[in-house]
């Protein structure tokens, strides 16, 4: 509510206690950061020092440089990535892909399934047991830049073969 009232020209996304604000310039981002710090101070809160940062969304149209050029949000890492347009030409696009932290957690979950100890089960039984989780991961994390998910899926294949 505060953002809509006080900064109506700055688009943003919120989830729980996280927010991403889309500023047009570094100056606007610095101004907003100062306003947010002031607002939090008045509410006797403080911004998380590691999670609060200005990130430059570098792509082919924005060639500048900034210390921070990527960020994580809701299990995705947003960063410059190579993409292909509909004419087959490659370009750099700022886009999301599964984060390293989320991929590591998925591999840990696969290890916890102890698939190598389930040789008494048919492949169909294993599929029935774990497909709901796998479908959830695939549906969520392959919505954008699905190739970042391939190493985790290859890891699952390797574990199943053992």
XYZ file of C-alpha atoms in Angstrom, residues 4-153:
150
model
C 1.486 2.438 -4.422
C 0.774 5.674 -2.549
C 4.306 7.090 -2.315
C 5.998 5.701 -5.443
C 3.197 5.102 -7.970
C 5.528 5.290 -10.982
C 7.792 2.460 -9.751
C 6.474 -1.023 -10.603
C 7.156 -3.733 -8.018
C 6.451 -7.354 -7.069
C 5.940 -8.587 -3.529
C 5.878 -12.025 -1.973
C 5.595 -12.335 1.821
C 8.299 -10.007 3.156
C 10.287 -9.773 -0.103
C 9.901 -7.063 -2.726
C 11.514 -6.246 -6.056
C 11.235 -2.671 -7.327
C 11.883 -1.883 -11.007
C 13.647 1.467 -11.246
C 14.533 3.238 -14.491
C 17.933 4.517 -13.314
C 20.505 4.128 -10.577
C 19.557 7.578 -9.288
C 15.914 6.507 -8.943
C 17.016 3.280 -7.219
C 19.198 5.210 -4.732
C 16.313 7.633 -4.052
C 13.894 4.742 -3.447
C 16.358 2.937 -1.192
C 16.705 6.073 0.955
C 12.885 6.423 1.129
C 12.506 2.759 2.121
C 15.178 3.026 4.825
C 13.424 6.104 6.192
C 10.040 4.327 6.150
C 11.434 1.217 7.839
C 13.173 3.345 10.489
C 9.872 5.085 11.309
C 8.260 1.654 11.699
C 11.164 0.502 13.934
C 12.291 -2.007 11.319
C 15.413 -2.317 9.240
C 16.150 -3.609 5.770
C 18.051 -6.894 5.597
C 21.627 -5.842 4.733
C 22.402 -8.903 2.561
C 19.063 -9.021 0.756
C 18.773 -5.282 0.112
C 20.734 -4.323 -2.971
C 20.587 -2.432 -6.210
C 20.978 -4.809 -9.147
C 21.731 -3.772 -12.709
C 19.589 -5.794 -15.139
C 22.210 -6.082 -17.867
C 21.167 -7.203 -21.348
C 21.889 -6.281 -24.974
C 20.020 -2.983 -24.555
C 21.679 -2.098 -21.221
C 25.432 -2.460 -21.630
C 26.566 -0.649 -18.473
C 28.275 -2.256 -15.525
C 27.430 -2.467 -11.837
C 28.821 -4.542 -8.937
C 25.544 -6.506 -8.671
C 24.153 -7.983 -11.890
C 22.074 -10.863 -10.523
C 19.670 -11.666 -7.698
C 17.621 -14.566 -6.336
C 13.858 -14.413 -5.843
C 11.387 -17.260 -5.206
C 13.863 -20.005 -6.148
C 15.040 -18.334 -9.350
C 18.285 -16.529 -10.125
C 17.707 -13.532 -12.369
C 20.809 -12.672 -14.404
C 22.039 -11.942 -17.929
C 21.622 -15.082 -20.065
C 22.132 -15.937 -23.702
C 18.816 -16.314 -25.523
C 17.706 -16.962 -29.078
C 15.070 -14.829 -30.811
C 12.439 -16.217 -33.197
C 14.792 -15.594 -36.142
C 17.509 -17.787 -34.595
C 19.765 -14.881 -33.607
C 21.415 -14.966 -30.183
C 21.283 -12.045 -27.773
C 21.781 -11.354 -24.059
C 18.575 -11.193 -22.047
C 18.066 -10.618 -18.305
C 16.008 -13.639 -17.348
C 15.300 -16.156 -14.562
C 16.505 -19.724 -14.186
C 16.420 -22.131 -11.250
C 18.789 -20.847 -8.534
C 21.844 -22.801 -7.377
C 20.320 -22.964 -3.895
C 17.037 -24.447 -5.205
C 18.873 -26.945 -7.446
C 21.059 -28.026 -4.515
C 17.963 -28.540 -2.363
C 16.341 -30.675 -5.100
C 19.483 -32.851 -5.389
C 19.520 -33.219 -1.586
C 15.870 -34.321 -1.661
C 16.686 -36.884 -4.389
C 19.541 -38.231 -2.185
C 17.125 -38.486 0.758
C 14.840 -40.694 -1.338
C 17.635 -43.340 -1.224
C 16.677 -44.649 -4.640
C 19.724 -46.947 -4.695
C 18.157 -48.909 -1.803
C 14.837 -49.415 -3.590
C 15.889 -52.215 -5.931
C 12.894 -54.217 -4.682
C 10.567 -51.728 -6.395
C 9.522 -51.675 -10.028
C 10.271 -48.508 -11.980
C 6.509 -47.854 -12.204
C 6.259 -47.952 -8.378
C 9.159 -45.512 -8.015
C 7.549 -43.239 -10.608
C 4.224 -43.348 -8.748
C 5.978 -42.465 -5.465
C 8.024 -39.508 -6.700
C 6.269 -38.167 -9.811
C 4.097 -35.670 -7.878
C 7.222 -33.985 -6.468
C 9.103 -34.147 -9.777
C 6.114 -32.763 -11.683
C 5.896 -29.882 -9.216
C 9.585 -29.033 -9.677
C 9.387 -29.303 -13.456
C 6.179 -27.266 -13.709
C 7.578 -24.511 -11.487
C 11.235 -24.335 -12.486
C 10.992 -24.921 -16.248
C 8.580 -22.068 -16.817
C 11.597 -19.883 -17.660
C 14.976 -20.855 -19.102
C 14.385 -24.575 -18.643
C 17.920 -25.631 -19.620
C 19.204 -24.485 -16.192
C 17.163 -27.359 -14.722
C 18.808 -30.026 -16.946
C 21.777 -30.820 -14.632
C 19.399 -31.612 -11.756
C 17.275 -33.841 -14.001
